[in-house]
CSV table of C-alpha atoms in Angstrom, one decimal:
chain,number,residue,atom,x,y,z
Z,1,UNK,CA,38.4,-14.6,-12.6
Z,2,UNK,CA,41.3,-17.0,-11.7
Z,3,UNK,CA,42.1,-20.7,-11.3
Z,4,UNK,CA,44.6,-21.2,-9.0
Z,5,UNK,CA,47.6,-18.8,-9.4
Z,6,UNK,CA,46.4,-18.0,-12.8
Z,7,UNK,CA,43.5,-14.8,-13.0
Z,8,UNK,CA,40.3,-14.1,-14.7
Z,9,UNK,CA,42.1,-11.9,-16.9
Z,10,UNK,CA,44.5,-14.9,-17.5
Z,11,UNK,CA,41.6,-16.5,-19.0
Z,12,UNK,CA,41.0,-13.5,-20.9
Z,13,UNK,CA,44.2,-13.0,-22.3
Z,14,UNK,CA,47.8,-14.0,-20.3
Z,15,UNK,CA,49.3,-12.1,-17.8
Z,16,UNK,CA,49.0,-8.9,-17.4
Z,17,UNK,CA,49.4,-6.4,-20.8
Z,18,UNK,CA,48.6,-3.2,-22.0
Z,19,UNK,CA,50.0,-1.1,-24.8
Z,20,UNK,CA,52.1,1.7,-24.0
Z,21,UNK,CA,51.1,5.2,-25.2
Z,22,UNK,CA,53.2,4.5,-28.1
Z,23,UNK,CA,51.7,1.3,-28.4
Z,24,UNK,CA,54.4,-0.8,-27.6
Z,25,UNK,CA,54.2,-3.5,-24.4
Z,26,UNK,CA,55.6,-2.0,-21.6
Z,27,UNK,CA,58.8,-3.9,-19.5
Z,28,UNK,CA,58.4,-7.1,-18.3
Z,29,UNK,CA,60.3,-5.6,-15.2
Z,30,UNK,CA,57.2,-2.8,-15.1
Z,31,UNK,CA,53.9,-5.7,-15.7
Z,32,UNK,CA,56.0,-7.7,-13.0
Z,33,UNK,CA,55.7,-5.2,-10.2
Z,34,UNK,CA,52.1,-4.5,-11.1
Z,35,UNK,CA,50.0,-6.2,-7.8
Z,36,UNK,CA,47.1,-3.6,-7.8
Z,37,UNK,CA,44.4,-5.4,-10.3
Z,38,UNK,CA,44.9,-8.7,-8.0
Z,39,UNK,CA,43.8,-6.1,-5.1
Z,40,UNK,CA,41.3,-5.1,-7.3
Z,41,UNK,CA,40.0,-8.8,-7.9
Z,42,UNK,CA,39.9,-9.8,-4.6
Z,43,UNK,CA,37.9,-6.8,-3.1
Z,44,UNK,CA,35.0,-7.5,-6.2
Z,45,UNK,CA,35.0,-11.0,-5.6
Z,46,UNK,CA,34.6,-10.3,-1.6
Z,47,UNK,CA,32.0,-7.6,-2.9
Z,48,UNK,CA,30.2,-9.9,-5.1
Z,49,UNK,CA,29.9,-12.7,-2.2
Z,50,UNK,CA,28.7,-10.6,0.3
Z,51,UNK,CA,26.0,-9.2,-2.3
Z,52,UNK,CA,24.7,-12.8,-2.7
Z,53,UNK,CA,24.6,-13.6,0.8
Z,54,UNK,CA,23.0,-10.6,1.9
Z,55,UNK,CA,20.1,-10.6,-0.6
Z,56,UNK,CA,19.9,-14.7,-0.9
Z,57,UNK,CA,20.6,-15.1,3.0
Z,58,UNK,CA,20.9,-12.8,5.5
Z,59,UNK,CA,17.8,-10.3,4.5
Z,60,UNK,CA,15.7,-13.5,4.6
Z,61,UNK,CA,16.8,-15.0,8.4
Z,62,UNK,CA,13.5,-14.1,10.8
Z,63,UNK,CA,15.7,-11.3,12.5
Z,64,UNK,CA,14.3,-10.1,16.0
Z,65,UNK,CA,14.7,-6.6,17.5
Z,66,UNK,CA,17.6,-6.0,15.0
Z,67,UNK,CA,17.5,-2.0,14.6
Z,68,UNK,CA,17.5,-2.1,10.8
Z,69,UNK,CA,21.0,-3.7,10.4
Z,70,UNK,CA,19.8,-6.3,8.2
Z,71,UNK,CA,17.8,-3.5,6.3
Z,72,UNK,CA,20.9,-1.3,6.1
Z,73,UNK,CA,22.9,-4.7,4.6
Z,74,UNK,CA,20.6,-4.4,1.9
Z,75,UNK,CA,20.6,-1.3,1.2
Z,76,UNK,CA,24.6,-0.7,1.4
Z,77,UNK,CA,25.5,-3.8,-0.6
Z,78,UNK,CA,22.6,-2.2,-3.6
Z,79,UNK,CA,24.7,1.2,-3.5
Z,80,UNK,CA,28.0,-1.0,-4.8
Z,81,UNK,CA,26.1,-2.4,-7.9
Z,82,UNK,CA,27.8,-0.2,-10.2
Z,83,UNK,CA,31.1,-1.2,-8.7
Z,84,UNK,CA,31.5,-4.1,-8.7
Z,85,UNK,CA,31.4,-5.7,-12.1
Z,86,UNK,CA,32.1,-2.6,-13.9
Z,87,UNK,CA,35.3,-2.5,-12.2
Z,88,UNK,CA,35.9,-6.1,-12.4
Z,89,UNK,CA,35.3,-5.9,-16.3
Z,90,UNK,CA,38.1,-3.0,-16.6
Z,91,UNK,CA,40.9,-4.9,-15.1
Z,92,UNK,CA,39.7,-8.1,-17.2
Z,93,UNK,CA,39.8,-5.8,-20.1
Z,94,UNK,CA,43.7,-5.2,-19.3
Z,95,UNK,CA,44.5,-8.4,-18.6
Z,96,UNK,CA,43.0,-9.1,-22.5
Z,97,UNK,CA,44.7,-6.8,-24.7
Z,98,UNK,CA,47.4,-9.4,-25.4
Z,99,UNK,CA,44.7,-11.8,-26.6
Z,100,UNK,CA,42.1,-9.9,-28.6
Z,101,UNK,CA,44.7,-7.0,-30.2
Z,102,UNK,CA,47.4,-9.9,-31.0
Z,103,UNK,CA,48.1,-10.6,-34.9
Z,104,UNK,CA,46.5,-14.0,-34.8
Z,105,UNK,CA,43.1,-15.0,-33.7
Z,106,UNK,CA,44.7,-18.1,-31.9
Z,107,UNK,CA,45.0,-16.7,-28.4
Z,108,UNK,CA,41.6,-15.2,-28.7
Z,109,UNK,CA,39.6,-18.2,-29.9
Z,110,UNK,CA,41.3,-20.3,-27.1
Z,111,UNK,CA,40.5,-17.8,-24.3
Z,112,UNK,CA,36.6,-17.7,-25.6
Z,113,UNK,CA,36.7,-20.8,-25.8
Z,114,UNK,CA,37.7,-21.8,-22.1
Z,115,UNK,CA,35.0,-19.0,-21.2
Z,116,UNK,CA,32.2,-20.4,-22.9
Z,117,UNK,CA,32.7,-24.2,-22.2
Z,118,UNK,CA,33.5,-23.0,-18.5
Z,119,UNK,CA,30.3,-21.6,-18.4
Z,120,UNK,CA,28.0,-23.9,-20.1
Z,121,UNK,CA,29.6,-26.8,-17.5
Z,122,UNK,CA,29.3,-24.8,-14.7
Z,123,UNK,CA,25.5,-24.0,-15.3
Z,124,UNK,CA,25.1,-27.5,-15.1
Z,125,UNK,CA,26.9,-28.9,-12.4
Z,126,UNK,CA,25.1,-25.9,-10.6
Z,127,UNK,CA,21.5,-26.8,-12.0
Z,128,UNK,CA,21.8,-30.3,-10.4
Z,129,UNK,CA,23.8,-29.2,-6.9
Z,130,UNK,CA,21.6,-26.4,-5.6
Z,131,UNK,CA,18.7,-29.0,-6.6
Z,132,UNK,CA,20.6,-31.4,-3.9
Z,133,UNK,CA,21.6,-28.7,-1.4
Z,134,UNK,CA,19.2,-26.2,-1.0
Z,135,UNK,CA,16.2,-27.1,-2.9
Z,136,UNK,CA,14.5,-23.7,-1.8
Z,137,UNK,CA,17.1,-21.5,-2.0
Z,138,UNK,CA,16.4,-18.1,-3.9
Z,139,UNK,CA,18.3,-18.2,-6.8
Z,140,UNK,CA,17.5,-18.8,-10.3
Z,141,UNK,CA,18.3,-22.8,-11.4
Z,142,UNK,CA,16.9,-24.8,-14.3
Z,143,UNK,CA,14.0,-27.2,-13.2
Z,144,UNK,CA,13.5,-28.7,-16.8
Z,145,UNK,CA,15.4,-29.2,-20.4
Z,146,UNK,CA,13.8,-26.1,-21.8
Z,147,UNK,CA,14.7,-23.5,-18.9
Z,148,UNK,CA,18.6,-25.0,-18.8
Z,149,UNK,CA,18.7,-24.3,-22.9
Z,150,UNK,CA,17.3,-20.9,-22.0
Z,151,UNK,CA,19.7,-20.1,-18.9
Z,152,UNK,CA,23.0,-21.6,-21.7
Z,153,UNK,CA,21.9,-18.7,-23.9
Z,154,UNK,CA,19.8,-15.9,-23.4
Z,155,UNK,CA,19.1,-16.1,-20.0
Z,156,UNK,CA,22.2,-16.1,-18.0
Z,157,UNK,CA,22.6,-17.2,-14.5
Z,158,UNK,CA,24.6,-15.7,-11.3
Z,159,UNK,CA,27.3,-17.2,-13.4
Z,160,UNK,CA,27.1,-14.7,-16.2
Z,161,UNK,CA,30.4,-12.8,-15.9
Z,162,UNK,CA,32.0,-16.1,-17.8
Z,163,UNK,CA,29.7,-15.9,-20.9
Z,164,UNK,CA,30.0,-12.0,-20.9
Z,165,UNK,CA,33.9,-12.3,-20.8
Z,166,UNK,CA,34.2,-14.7,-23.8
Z,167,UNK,CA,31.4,-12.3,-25.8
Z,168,UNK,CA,33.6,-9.4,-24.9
Z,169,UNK,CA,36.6,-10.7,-26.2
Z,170,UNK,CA,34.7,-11.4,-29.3
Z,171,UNK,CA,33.6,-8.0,-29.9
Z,172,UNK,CA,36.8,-6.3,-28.6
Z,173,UNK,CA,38.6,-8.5,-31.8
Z,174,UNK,CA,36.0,-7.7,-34.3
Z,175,UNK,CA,35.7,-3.5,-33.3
Z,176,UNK,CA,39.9,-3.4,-33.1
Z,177,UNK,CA,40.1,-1.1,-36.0
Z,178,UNK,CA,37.5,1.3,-35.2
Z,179,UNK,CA,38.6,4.1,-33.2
Z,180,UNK,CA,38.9,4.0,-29.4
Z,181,UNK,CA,37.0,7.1,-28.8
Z,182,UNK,CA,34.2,6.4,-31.3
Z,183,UNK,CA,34.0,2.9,-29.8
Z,184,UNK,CA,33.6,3.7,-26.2
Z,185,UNK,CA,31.0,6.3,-27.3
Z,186,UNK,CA,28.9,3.5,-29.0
Z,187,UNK,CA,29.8,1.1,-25.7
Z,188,UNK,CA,28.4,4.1,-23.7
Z,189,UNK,CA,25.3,4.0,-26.1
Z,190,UNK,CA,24.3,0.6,-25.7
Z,191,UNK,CA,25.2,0.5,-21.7
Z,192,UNK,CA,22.7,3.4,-21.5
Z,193,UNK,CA,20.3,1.7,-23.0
Z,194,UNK,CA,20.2,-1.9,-21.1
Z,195,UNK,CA,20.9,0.2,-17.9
Z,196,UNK,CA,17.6,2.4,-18.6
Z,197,UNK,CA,15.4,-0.9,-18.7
Z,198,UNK,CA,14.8,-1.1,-22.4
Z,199,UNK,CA,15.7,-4.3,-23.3
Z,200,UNK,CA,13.5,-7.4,-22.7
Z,201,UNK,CA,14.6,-8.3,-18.8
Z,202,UNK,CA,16.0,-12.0,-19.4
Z,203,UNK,CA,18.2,-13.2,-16.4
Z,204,UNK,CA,21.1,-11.6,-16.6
Z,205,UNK,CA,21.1,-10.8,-19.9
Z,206,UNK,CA,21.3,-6.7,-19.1
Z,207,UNK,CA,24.0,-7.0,-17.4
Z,208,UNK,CA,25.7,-9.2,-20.2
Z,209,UNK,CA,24.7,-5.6,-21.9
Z,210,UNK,CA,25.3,-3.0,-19.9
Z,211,UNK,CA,29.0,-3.6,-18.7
Z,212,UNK,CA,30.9,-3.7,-22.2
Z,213,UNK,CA,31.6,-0.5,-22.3
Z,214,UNK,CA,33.5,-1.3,-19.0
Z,215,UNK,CA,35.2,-3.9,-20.8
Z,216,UNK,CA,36.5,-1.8,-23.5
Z,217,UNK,CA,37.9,0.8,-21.6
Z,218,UNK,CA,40.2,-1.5,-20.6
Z,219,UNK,CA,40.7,-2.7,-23.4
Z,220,UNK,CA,41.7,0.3,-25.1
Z,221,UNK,CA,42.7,2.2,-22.5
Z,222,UNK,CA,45.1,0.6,-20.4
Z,223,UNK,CA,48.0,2.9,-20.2
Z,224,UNK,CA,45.5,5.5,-18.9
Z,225,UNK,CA,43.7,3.2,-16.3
Z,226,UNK,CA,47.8,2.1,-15.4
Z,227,UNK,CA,48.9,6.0,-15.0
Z,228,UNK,CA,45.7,7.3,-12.6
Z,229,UNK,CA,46.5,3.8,-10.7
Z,230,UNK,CA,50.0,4.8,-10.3
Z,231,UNK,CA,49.3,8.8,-9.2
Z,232,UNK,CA,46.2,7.3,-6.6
Z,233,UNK,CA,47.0,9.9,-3.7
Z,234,UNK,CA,44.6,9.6,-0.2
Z,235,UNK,CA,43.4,13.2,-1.4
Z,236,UNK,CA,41.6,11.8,-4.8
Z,237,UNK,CA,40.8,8.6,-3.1
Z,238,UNK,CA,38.6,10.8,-0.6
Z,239,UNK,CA,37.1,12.8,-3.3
Z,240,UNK,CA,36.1,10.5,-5.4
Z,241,UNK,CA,34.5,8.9,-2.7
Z,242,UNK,CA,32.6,11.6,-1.2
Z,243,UNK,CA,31.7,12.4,-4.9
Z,244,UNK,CA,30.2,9.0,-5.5
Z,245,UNK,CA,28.2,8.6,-2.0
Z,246,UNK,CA,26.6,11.9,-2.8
Z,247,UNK,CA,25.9,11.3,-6.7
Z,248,UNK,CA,24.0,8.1,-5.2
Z,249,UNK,CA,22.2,10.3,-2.6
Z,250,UNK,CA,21.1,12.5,-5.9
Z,251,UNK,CA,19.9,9.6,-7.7
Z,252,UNK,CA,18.0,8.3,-5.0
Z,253,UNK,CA,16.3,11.4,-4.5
Z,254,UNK,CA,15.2,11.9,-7.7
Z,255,UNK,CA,14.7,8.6,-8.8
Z,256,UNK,CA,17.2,8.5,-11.9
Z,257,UNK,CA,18.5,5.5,-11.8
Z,258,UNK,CA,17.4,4.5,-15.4
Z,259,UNK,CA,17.2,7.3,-16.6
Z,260,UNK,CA,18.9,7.3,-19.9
Z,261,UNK,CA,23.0,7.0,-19.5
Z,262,UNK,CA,22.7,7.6,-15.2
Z,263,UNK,CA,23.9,4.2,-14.5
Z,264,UNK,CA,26.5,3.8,-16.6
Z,265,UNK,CA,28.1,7.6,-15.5
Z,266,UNK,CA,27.5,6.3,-11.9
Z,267,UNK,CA,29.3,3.4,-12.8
Z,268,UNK,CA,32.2,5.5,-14.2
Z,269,UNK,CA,32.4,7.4,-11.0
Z,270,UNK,CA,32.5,4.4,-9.2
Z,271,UNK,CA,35.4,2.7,-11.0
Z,272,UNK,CA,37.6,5.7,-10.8
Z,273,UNK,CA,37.0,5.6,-7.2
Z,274,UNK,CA,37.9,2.0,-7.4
Z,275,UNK,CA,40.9,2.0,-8.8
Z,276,UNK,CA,42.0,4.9,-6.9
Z,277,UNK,CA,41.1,3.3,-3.0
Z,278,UNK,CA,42.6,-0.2,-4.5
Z,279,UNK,CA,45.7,1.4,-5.7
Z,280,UNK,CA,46.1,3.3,-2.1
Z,281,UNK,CA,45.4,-0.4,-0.7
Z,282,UNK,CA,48.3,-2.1,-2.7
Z,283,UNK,CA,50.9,-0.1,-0.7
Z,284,UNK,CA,49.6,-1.4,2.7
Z,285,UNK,CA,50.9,-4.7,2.4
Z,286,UNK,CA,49.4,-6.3,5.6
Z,287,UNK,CA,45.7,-5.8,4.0
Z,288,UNK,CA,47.0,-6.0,0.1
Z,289,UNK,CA,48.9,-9.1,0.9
Z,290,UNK,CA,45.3,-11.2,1.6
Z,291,UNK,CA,43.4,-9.8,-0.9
Z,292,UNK,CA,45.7,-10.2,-4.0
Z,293,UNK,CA,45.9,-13.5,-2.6
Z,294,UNK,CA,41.9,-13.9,-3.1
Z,295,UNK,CA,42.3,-11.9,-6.4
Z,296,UNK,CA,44.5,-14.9,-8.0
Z,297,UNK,CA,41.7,-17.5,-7.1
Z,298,UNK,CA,39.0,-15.3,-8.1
Z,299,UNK,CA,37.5,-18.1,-10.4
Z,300,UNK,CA,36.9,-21.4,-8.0
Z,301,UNK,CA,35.5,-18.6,-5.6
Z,302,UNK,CA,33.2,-17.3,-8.6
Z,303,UNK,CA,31.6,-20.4,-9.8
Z,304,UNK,CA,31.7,-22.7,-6.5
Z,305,UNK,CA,30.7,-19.7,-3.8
Z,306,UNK,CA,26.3,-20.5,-4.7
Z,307,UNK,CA,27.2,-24.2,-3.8
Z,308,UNK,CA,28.0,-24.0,-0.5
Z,309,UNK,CA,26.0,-20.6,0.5
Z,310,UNK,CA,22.9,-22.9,-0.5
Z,311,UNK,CA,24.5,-25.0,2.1
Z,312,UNK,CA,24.4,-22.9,4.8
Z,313,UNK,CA,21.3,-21.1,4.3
Z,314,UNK,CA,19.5,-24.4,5.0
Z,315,UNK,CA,21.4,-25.3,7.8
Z,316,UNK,CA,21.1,-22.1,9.5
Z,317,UNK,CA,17.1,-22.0,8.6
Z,318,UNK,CA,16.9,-24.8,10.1
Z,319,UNK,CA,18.1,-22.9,14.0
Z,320,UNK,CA,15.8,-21.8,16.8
Z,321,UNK,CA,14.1,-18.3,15.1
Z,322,UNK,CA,15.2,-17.0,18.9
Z,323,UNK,CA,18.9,-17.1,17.7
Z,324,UNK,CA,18.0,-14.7,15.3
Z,325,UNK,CA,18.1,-11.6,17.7
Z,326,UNK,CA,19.9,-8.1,18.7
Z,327,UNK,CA,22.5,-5.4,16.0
Z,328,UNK,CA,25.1,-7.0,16.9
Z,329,UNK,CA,24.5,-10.6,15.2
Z,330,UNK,CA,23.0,-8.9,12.1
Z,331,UNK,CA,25.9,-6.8,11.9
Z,332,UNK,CA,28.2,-9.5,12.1
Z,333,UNK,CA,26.4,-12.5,10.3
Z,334,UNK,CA,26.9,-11.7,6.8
Z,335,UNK,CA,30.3,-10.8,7.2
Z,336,UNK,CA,31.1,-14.5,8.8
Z,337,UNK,CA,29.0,-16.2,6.7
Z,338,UNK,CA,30.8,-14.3,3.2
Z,339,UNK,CA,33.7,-15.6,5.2
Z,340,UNK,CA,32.5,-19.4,5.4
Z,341,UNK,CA,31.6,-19.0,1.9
Z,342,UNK,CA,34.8,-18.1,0.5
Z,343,UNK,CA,36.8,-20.1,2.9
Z,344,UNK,CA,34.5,-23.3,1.4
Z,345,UNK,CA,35.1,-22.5,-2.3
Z,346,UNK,CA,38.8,-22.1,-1.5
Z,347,UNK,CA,38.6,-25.6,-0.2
Z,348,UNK,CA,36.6,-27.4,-2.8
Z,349,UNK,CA,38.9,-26.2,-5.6
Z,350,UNK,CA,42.0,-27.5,-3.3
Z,351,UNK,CA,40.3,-31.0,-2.9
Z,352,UNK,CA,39.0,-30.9,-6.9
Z,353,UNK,CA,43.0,-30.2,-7.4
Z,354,UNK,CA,44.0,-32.8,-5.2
Z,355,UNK,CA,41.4,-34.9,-7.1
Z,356,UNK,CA,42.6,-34.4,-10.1
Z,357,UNK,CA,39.7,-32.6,-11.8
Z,358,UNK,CA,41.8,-29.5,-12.6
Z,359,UNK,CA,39.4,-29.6,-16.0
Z,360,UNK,CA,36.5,-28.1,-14.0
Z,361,UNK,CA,38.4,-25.0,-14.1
Z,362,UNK,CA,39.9,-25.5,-17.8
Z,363,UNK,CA,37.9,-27.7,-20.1
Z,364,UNK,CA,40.5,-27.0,-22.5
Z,365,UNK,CA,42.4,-29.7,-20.9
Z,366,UNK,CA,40.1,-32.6,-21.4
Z,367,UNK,CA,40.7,-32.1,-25.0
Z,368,UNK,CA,44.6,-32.3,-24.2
Z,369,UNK,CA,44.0,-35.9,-22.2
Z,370,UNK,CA,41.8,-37.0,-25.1
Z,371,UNK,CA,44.8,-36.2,-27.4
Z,372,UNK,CA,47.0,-38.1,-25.6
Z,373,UNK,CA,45.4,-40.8,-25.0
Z,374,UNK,CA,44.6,-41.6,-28.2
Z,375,UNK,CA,48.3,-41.5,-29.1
Z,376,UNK,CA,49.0,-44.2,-26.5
């Protein structure tokens, strides 16, 4: 996720790099024009808004004479779980190589670093502002000493994608010598087995699990994920498409979505389908424009969107249940209030900015202030 022009990946590990298939680092002149993983960041971020204001909003309004549309909301936004994050975690894996393959641990341990501390702050300022602005708001939130511990480790919050990023780079250092295929065969492995239900269900702790292997592909493989980006065609787009709606209708059908490695193929599917419709968008540049512009900011968006959704969800519960009537509203609604959501985040980090409170998106740099004052 990003911090003002910087990305998620940034955090991860610089700007954009890769390894060549000879294992070099491709031209500066070649990372340069590379725009299609901020596409990609700014369509999961959208994605992963929307999912939380659909499930922690809109499916909960008293709708009236709706035909189904907030029902179909539900069920639309649950079809792009393996998506988004999966997808998100390959272009962060990218954006890390420079760190985690690099000679020296340095890099690394700063990156992790940043992760962690921007996580374990986060939780809290979190814990204590949904407590203040929507006290009944369905989303997990620490009520005592014990449960924040337990949500800092183990049981991750909606915030999770920041611890699982600095864990990845961790284990991306420590596997760099074993092979890529053997690795992503093991990743595969242990995806499987969080996805089928068989670890013990703490927060978000499977998903901290499941979506390695997504991490490591990129990782490892990101001359391959760069050359299918670059040979996207409309054609392939389509296909892979139509070949992920229907392997979800097939998984629906026969209720296989933990069986043992479903998710995690699903997931696959869905990424290459991802990369291929996001590389497609990139050349539009009226609609690729906005969103890599949303893909650079991706972390204020991230960790502030809950604050003010909370916000609005008790401000809008607290409307005439008649408002709540007809398609066309329920249609609608979500999409205006992801809009509201992002616009607020957007906002807050430009007036934390303004504030001077830029370490609320780099910890890292209240350790830099400290150093400097204590040279005055």
């Amino acid at each position: 996720m990003t911090a003002g022009s910087g990305t998620a990946a940034s955090s991860a590990g610089g700007a954009p790099a890769g390894t060549t298939k000879a294992g070099t680092m491709p031209p500066a002149a070649a990372r340069a024009r590379e725009r299609w993983p901020d596409v990609i960041k700014g369509v999961c971020i959208i994605l992963v808004v929307m999912w939380h204001v659909v499930v922690k909003h809109s499916s909960d309004l008293p709708w009236e004479d709706a035909a189904g549309v907030p029902e179909m909301w539900t069920v639309v936004s649950a079809q792009l779980l393996p998506l988004r994050m999966p997808l998100f975690f390959v272009v962060s894996g990218m954006f890390a190589a420079s760190a985690v393959l690099a000679p020296t641990r340095a890099r690394l341990a700063t990156r992790a670093l940043r992760l962690a501390l921007l996580y374990l702050l986060w939780v809290v300022i979190q814990t204590f502002a949904l407590a203040a602005a929507g006290p009944d708001f369905d989303t997990a939130r620490a009520t005592d000493a014990w449960s924040l511990l337990l949500q800092l480790t183990v049981s991750p919050t909606n915030l999770w994608y920041l611890l699982a990023l600095a864990l990845y780079l961790l284990v991306g250092r420590v596997t760099r010598r074993i092979p890529a295929v053997l690795l992503l065969a093991l990743g595969f492995v242990v995806s499987a087995v969080a996805a089928a239900g068989m670890l013990p269900d703490s927060g978000n702790l499977w998903q901290v699990v499941q979506n390695v292997v997504f991490f490591l592909a990129g990782l490892r493989l990101p001359g391959l994920v760069r050359r299918f980006a670059a040979r996207a065609s409309w054609a392939t787009a389509a296909g892979l498409g139509v070949l992920y709606a229907a392997s979800l209708v097939v998984v629906s059908l026969l209720g296989a979505r933990q069986w043992f490695g479903v998710w995690t193929l699903l997931s696959a599917l869905a990424v290459v389908a991802g990369i291929s419709a996001c590389a497609l968008i990139d050349r539009w540049e009226p609609l690729a424009a906005p969103l890599r512009w949303i893909g650079r900011r991706t972390l204020p968006i991230y960790v502030i969107h809950m604050i003010p959704l909370a916000l609005l969800d008790r401000m809008l519960r607290g409307v005439e249940p008649w408002v709540y009537r007809g398609p066309v509203l329920a249609m609608i609604e979500p999409l205006l209030i992801t809009a509201l959501v992002i616009a607020a985040s957007l906002g807050a980090h430009a007036l934390l900015r303004r504030m001077r409170a830029e370490a609320l998106f780099d910890p890292l740099l209240l350790g830099r202030f400290g150093r400097r004052a204590a040279r005055v």
